[in-house]
């Protein structure tokens, strides 16, 4: 690699004026596909003081071994499941992630997907384009009066609850880390369910908003889908690994679920697997939850300002870990 001194290494596609401004002052090396090549990534990170990534670059302990000069990682996005956080903190590296920047966009997409399922919008669009005009086939359902179960009452889950209430939905939430006395529940009009199954059993729509952790991997599986009302809809804009996709396929094929909308997949990109892809009652989007102009510029600006702070030797604002003193 030609670059010898490098302040900032960007290993995925990241654009924006804020990055251009950083390039005027600092040495920035960008390769949008570097995340794919472990050996090249390891070589490049050796000289980097800051690493800027999205969700594809896997920051592992072996990669960090090579990152001798690294002081900070800027995560354009929210989920931290591609970063070995204990290993990063152990090496004294700060992780920057503006956690609030995406929540509105992801919540709005979630409501869009709920509406798409309830009113069969993508299927109606597909057929209408072929000259069909079959209105009865696309008889849908109203959201008003229906029950939405939200799994994970964090930043996004809370915004989804707010939007769903505006549509007149009943909202039940499950989150093992939110207590019944939590102020987060005040004036929200939502009901907290201690057991996930209780929320699932009464919901017409179920939406996943937890992070991907060992505890939540395949939280939605054959058993949980069986607990849901027959014909209910499932929406996932969190992380693909929260769902056992085999179990979801089976629940859709058997009619246990009426439909599903997935913005995230167990493997991304999933390739042309032609399973969910051929189902009329499935809506698929390519992990676009945070892809709005507003969320992207908020996130990139916040990460870029924190990167500059770190490089100037001042503390970051959007830090999400407590690094140990550097060895
Ligand atoms: P957050 O940390 O604010 O909220 C997550 C909530 O999940 C927390 O309240 C936590 O207590 C809860 N939780 C943890 N374990 C749980 C469990 N076992 N069961 C139920 N709830 C549990 O995070 P957020 O900003 O709301 O984001 C949620 C997830 O959405 C992120 O972790 C990320 O994976 C995903 N995300 C996706 C996109 C996208 O483009 N589709 C964009 C941003 C975030």
Tab-separated table of C-alpha atoms in Angstrom, residues 56-316:
chain	number	residue	atom	x	y	z
A	56	UNK	CA	-19.758	-4.526	6.971
A	57	UNK	CA	-16.244	-4.082	8.366
A	58	UNK	CA	-15.638	-6.648	11.107
A	59	UNK	CA	-13.478	-5.144	13.827
A	60	UNK	CA	-12.044	-8.215	15.525
A	61	UNK	CA	-9.300	-8.750	18.106
A	62	UNK	CA	-6.825	-10.031	15.437
A	63	UNK	CA	-7.490	-6.943	13.286
A	64	UNK	CA	-6.891	-4.712	16.307
A	65	UNK	CA	-3.545	-6.413	16.920
A	66	UNK	CA	-2.409	-4.811	13.662
A	67	UNK	CA	-3.882	-1.409	14.540
A	68	UNK	CA	-0.971	-0.028	16.479
A	69	UNK	CA	-1.762	3.662	16.046
A	70	UNK	CA	-5.543	3.475	16.266
A	71	UNK	CA	-7.191	5.845	18.747
A	72	UNK	CA	-10.784	5.868	17.509
A	73	UNK	CA	-13.414	4.108	15.415
A	74	UNK	CA	-16.220	6.099	13.831
A	75	UNK	CA	-19.296	3.945	13.219
A	76	UNK	CA	-21.628	5.417	10.586
A	77	UNK	CA	-24.768	3.809	11.964
A	78	UNK	CA	-26.099	2.302	15.142
A	79	UNK	CA	-25.673	-1.477	15.615
A	80	UNK	CA	-22.307	-2.332	17.169
A	81	UNK	CA	-22.479	-6.075	16.492
A	82	UNK	CA	-19.655	-5.889	13.892
A	83	UNK	CA	-17.245	-4.500	16.498
A	84	UNK	CA	-15.616	-6.563	19.238
A	85	UNK	CA	-16.321	-3.902	21.859
A	86	UNK	CA	-14.423	-5.491	24.802
A	87	UNK	CA	-11.323	-5.912	22.589
A	88	UNK	CA	-11.572	-2.313	21.362
A	89	UNK	CA	-11.941	-0.901	24.892
A	90	UNK	CA	-9.112	-3.095	26.121
A	91	UNK	CA	-6.818	-1.482	23.520
A	92	UNK	CA	-7.782	2.016	24.622
A	93	UNK	CA	-9.694	2.808	21.436
A	94	UNK	CA	-12.788	5.052	21.533
A	95	UNK	CA	-15.867	4.054	19.520
A	96	UNK	CA	-17.940	6.920	18.165
A	97	UNK	CA	-21.546	6.160	17.175
A	98	UNK	CA	-24.220	8.865	17.079
A	99	UNK	CA	-26.974	6.632	18.412
A	100	UNK	CA	-29.869	9.056	17.966
A	101	UNK	CA	-29.148	10.046	14.382
A	102	UNK	CA	-30.991	7.174	12.654
A	103	UNK	CA	-33.936	6.486	14.905
A	104	UNK	CA	-36.531	8.636	13.111
A	105	UNK	CA	-35.620	7.228	9.695
A	106	UNK	CA	-35.721	3.599	10.828
A	107	UNK	CA	-39.005	4.139	12.682
A	108	UNK	CA	-40.580	5.775	9.628
A	109	UNK	CA	-39.425	2.920	7.389
A	110	UNK	CA	-40.933	0.465	9.875
A	111	UNK	CA	-44.315	2.195	9.647
A	112	UNK	CA	-43.940	2.226	5.860
A	113	UNK	CA	-43.404	-1.541	5.886
A	114	UNK	CA	-46.360	-2.090	8.208
A	115	UNK	CA	-48.559	-0.094	5.815
A	116	UNK	CA	-47.086	-1.932	2.814
A	117	UNK	CA	-48.105	-5.257	4.382
A	118	UNK	CA	-51.517	-4.118	5.621
A	119	UNK	CA	-52.493	-2.662	2.250
A	120	UNK	CA	-50.446	-5.034	0.028
A	121	UNK	CA	-48.931	-2.007	-1.669
A	122	UNK	CA	-45.892	-3.666	-3.342
A	123	UNK	CA	-47.973	-6.553	-4.782
A	124	UNK	CA	-50.694	-4.157	-5.970
A	125	UNK	CA	-48.056	-1.996	-7.611
A	126	UNK	CA	-46.479	-4.997	-9.361
A	127	UNK	CA	-49.791	-6.221	-10.777
A	128	UNK	CA	-51.118	-2.793	-11.752
A	129	UNK	CA	-47.991	-2.232	-13.837
A	130	UNK	CA	-48.903	-5.310	-15.896
A	131	UNK	CA	-52.280	-3.798	-16.835
A	132	UNK	CA	-54.373	-5.547	-14.164
A	133	UNK	CA	-57.046	-3.658	-12.245
A	134	UNK	CA	-58.212	-6.152	-9.647
A	135	UNK	CA	-59.324	-4.171	-6.623
A	136	UNK	CA	-60.779	-7.019	-4.550
A	137	UNK	CA	-57.560	-9.000	-4.654
A	138	UNK	CA	-55.934	-6.159	-2.770
A	139	UNK	CA	-58.442	-5.821	0.016
A	140	UNK	CA	-56.301	-4.975	3.008
A	141	UNK	CA	-56.777	-3.992	6.626
A	142	UNK	CA	-56.758	-0.771	8.629
A	143	UNK	CA	-54.121	-0.179	11.262
A	144	UNK	CA	-56.523	1.674	13.548
A	145	UNK	CA	-57.635	-0.605	16.364
A	146	UNK	CA	-55.040	-3.301	15.584
A	147	UNK	CA	-52.358	-4.342	18.035
A	148	UNK	CA	-48.659	-3.844	17.398
A	149	UNK	CA	-46.080	-5.715	19.502
A	150	UNK	CA	-42.664	-4.046	19.705
A	151	UNK	CA	-39.701	-6.146	20.813
A	152	UNK	CA	-37.055	-3.730	22.111
A	153	UNK	CA	-38.172	-0.373	23.522
A	154	UNK	CA	-35.036	1.618	22.734
A	155	UNK	CA	-34.614	4.710	20.580
A	156	UNK	CA	-36.211	3.185	17.486
A	157	UNK	CA	-38.819	1.074	19.293
A	158	UNK	CA	-40.064	4.149	21.177
A	159	UNK	CA	-40.418	6.184	17.979
A	160	UNK	CA	-42.273	3.302	16.303
A	161	UNK	CA	-44.630	3.201	19.293
A	162	UNK	CA	-45.289	6.928	18.982
A	163	UNK	CA	-46.050	6.694	15.247
A	164	UNK	CA	-48.218	3.599	15.681
A	165	UNK	CA	-50.262	5.316	18.396
A	166	UNK	CA	-50.880	8.175	15.950
A	167	UNK	CA	-52.405	5.571	13.590
A	168	UNK	CA	-54.753	4.485	16.388
A	169	UNK	CA	-52.977	1.203	17.118
A	170	UNK	CA	-52.782	-0.511	20.495
A	171	UNK	CA	-49.127	-0.973	21.354
A	172	UNK	CA	-47.613	-3.653	23.574
A	173	UNK	CA	-43.872	-3.730	24.178
A	174	UNK	CA	-41.433	-6.294	25.447
A	175	UNK	CA	-38.015	-5.243	26.711
A	176	UNK	CA	-36.341	-7.112	29.567
A	177	UNK	CA	-34.294	-4.019	30.410
A	178	UNK	CA	-37.242	-1.637	30.817
A	179	UNK	CA	-38.944	-1.763	34.214
A	180	UNK	CA	-42.696	-1.197	34.615
A	181	UNK	CA	-41.835	1.954	36.607
A	182	UNK	CA	-39.516	3.336	33.912
A	183	UNK	CA	-40.128	6.988	32.961
A	184	UNK	CA	-39.680	5.846	29.336
A	185	UNK	CA	-43.208	4.463	29.554
A	186	UNK	CA	-44.842	7.635	30.921
A	187	UNK	CA	-47.526	9.119	28.693
A	188	UNK	CA	-46.760	6.697	25.870
A	189	UNK	CA	-50.032	4.767	26.025
A	190	UNK	CA	-48.152	1.493	25.578
A	191	UNK	CA	-48.436	-1.656	27.693
A	192	UNK	CA	-45.269	-3.412	28.864
A	193	UNK	CA	-45.287	-7.222	28.656
A	194	UNK	CA	-43.003	-9.095	30.990
A	195	UNK	CA	-42.956	-12.161	28.712
A	196	UNK	CA	-42.376	-11.773	24.960
A	197	UNK	CA	-44.928	-14.546	24.302
A	198	UNK	CA	-47.713	-12.523	25.965
A	199	UNK	CA	-47.132	-9.620	23.595
A	200	UNK	CA	-46.880	-11.898	20.566
A	201	UNK	CA	-50.108	-13.740	21.344
A	202	UNK	CA	-52.254	-10.636	21.103
A	203	UNK	CA	-50.527	-8.801	18.239
A	204	UNK	CA	-51.663	-8.358	14.646
A	205	UNK	CA	-48.222	-6.968	13.803
A	206	UNK	CA	-44.914	-7.753	15.496
A	207	UNK	CA	-41.842	-5.598	14.923
A	208	UNK	CA	-38.276	-6.328	16.100
A	209	UNK	CA	-36.101	-3.502	17.498
A	210	UNK	CA	-33.557	-5.116	19.793
A	211	UNK	CA	-29.816	-5.176	19.087
A	212	UNK	CA	-28.216	-8.423	17.917
A	213	UNK	CA	-26.606	-10.043	20.963
A	214	UNK	CA	-26.065	-13.681	21.995
A	215	UNK	CA	-29.352	-13.326	23.905
A	216	UNK	CA	-31.358	-12.057	20.923
A	217	UNK	CA	-29.868	-14.282	18.180
A	218	UNK	CA	-32.795	-16.241	16.698
A	219	UNK	CA	-35.135	-14.743	19.286
A	220	UNK	CA	-37.745	-15.126	16.549
A	221	UNK	CA	-37.811	-18.851	15.840
A	222	UNK	CA	-40.258	-21.714	15.282
A	223	UNK	CA	-41.540	-21.453	18.854
A	224	UNK	CA	-42.015	-17.682	18.913
A	225	UNK	CA	-43.687	-17.673	15.476
A	226	UNK	CA	-46.037	-20.417	16.720
A	227	UNK	CA	-47.007	-18.176	19.651
A	228	UNK	CA	-48.140	-15.418	17.304
A	229	UNK	CA	-51.751	-15.050	16.167
A	230	UNK	CA	-52.422	-17.021	13.003
A	231	UNK	CA	-52.139	-14.664	10.032
A	232	UNK	CA	-50.188	-11.976	11.923
A	233	UNK	CA	-47.484	-9.922	10.200
A	234	UNK	CA	-43.816	-9.782	11.154
A	235	UNK	CA	-41.487	-6.836	10.476
A	236	UNK	CA	-37.731	-6.735	11.031
A	237	UNK	CA	-35.697	-3.546	10.668
A	238	UNK	CA	-33.236	-4.452	13.470
A	239	UNK	CA	-30.674	-7.142	12.561
A	240	UNK	CA	-31.128	-10.245	10.408
A	241	UNK	CA	-29.655	-12.537	13.059
A	242	UNK	CA	-32.521	-11.790	15.446
A	243	UNK	CA	-34.630	-14.020	13.185
A	244	UNK	CA	-34.219	-17.678	12.270
A	245	UNK	CA	-34.959	-17.235	8.560
A	246	UNK	CA	-35.694	-20.973	8.047
A	247	UNK	CA	-38.366	-20.787	10.751
A	248	UNK	CA	-39.772	-17.596	9.234
A	249	UNK	CA	-39.992	-19.193	5.781
A	250	UNK	CA	-41.819	-22.159	7.279
A	251	UNK	CA	-44.234	-19.931	9.215
A	252	UNK	CA	-45.029	-18.018	6.006
A	253	UNK	CA	-45.441	-21.177	3.909
A	254	UNK	CA	-47.778	-22.762	6.467
A	255	UNK	CA	-49.923	-19.624	6.737
A	256	UNK	CA	-49.057	-19.220	10.428
A	257	UNK	CA	-47.845	-15.767	9.422
A	258	UNK	CA	-49.823	-13.629	6.984
A	259	UNK	CA	-46.769	-11.791	5.719
A	260	UNK	CA	-43.391	-10.367	6.589
A	261	UNK	CA	-41.287	-7.326	5.797
A	262	UNK	CA	-37.518	-7.561	6.105
A	263	UNK	CA	-35.063	-4.704	5.821
A	264	UNK	CA	-32.258	-6.823	7.278
A	265	UNK	CA	-31.105	-10.383	6.593
A	266	UNK	CA	-29.041	-13.057	8.300
A	267	UNK	CA	-26.497	-12.774	5.471
A	268	UNK	CA	-26.138	-9.433	3.712
A	269	UNK	CA	-26.364	-9.181	0.817
A	270	UNK	CA	-28.403	-12.413	0.713
A	271	UNK	CA	-27.873	-13.043	-3.020
A	272	UNK	CA	-30.616	-14.305	-5.319
A	273	UNK	CA	-31.846	-17.035	-2.990
A	274	UNK	CA	-35.398	-16.971	-4.472
A	275	UNK	CA	-37.155	-17.986	-1.263
A	276	UNK	CA	-38.616	-14.883	0.390
A	277	UNK	CA	-38.009	-13.263	-3.004
A	278	UNK	CA	-40.800	-15.249	-4.688
A	279	UNK	CA	-43.435	-14.724	-1.981
A	280	UNK	CA	-46.157	-12.194	-2.747
A	281	UNK	CA	-46.797	-11.497	0.948
A	282	UNK	CA	-43.167	-10.627	1.693
A	283	UNK	CA	-41.748	-7.121	1.344
A	284	UNK	CA	-37.968	-6.851	1.036
A	285	UNK	CA	-35.689	-3.820	1.256
A	286	UNK	CA	-31.854	-3.823	1.183
A	287	UNK	CA	-31.050	-2.561	4.711
A	288	UNK	CA	-32.191	0.993	3.981
A	289	UNK	CA	-33.504	1.880	7.455
A	290	UNK	CA	-31.033	4.696	7.953
A	291	UNK	CA	-30.742	5.647	4.288
A	292	UNK	CA	-32.444	9.003	4.232
A	293	UNK	CA	-30.675	12.227	3.381
A	294	UNK	CA	-31.370	13.522	6.877
A	295	UNK	CA	-30.105	10.494	8.804
A	296	UNK	CA	-27.019	10.123	6.616
A	297	UNK	CA	-25.940	13.734	6.918
A	298	UNK	CA	-26.691	13.811	10.679
A	299	UNK	CA	-24.607	10.676	11.184
A	300	UNK	CA	-21.689	11.592	8.936
A	301	UNK	CA	-21.517	15.129	10.400
A	302	UNK	CA	-21.566	13.857	13.971
A	303	UNK	CA	-18.894	11.211	13.296
A	304	UNK	CA	-16.710	13.663	11.353
A	305	UNK	CA	-16.830	16.269	14.153
A	306	UNK	CA	-15.907	13.660	16.737
A	307	UNK	CA	-13.104	12.324	14.547
A	308	UNK	CA	-11.714	15.845	14.365
A	309	UNK	CA	-11.999	16.202	18.135
A	310	UNK	CA	-10.069	12.979	18.700
A	311	UNK	CA	-7.367	13.964	16.227
A	312	UNK	CA	-7.029	17.330	18.027
A	313	UNK	CA	-6.675	15.476	21.312
A	314	UNK	CA	-10.056	16.437	22.783
A	315	UNK	CA	-12.740	13.965	23.927
A	316	UNK	CA	-15.433	12.739	21.553
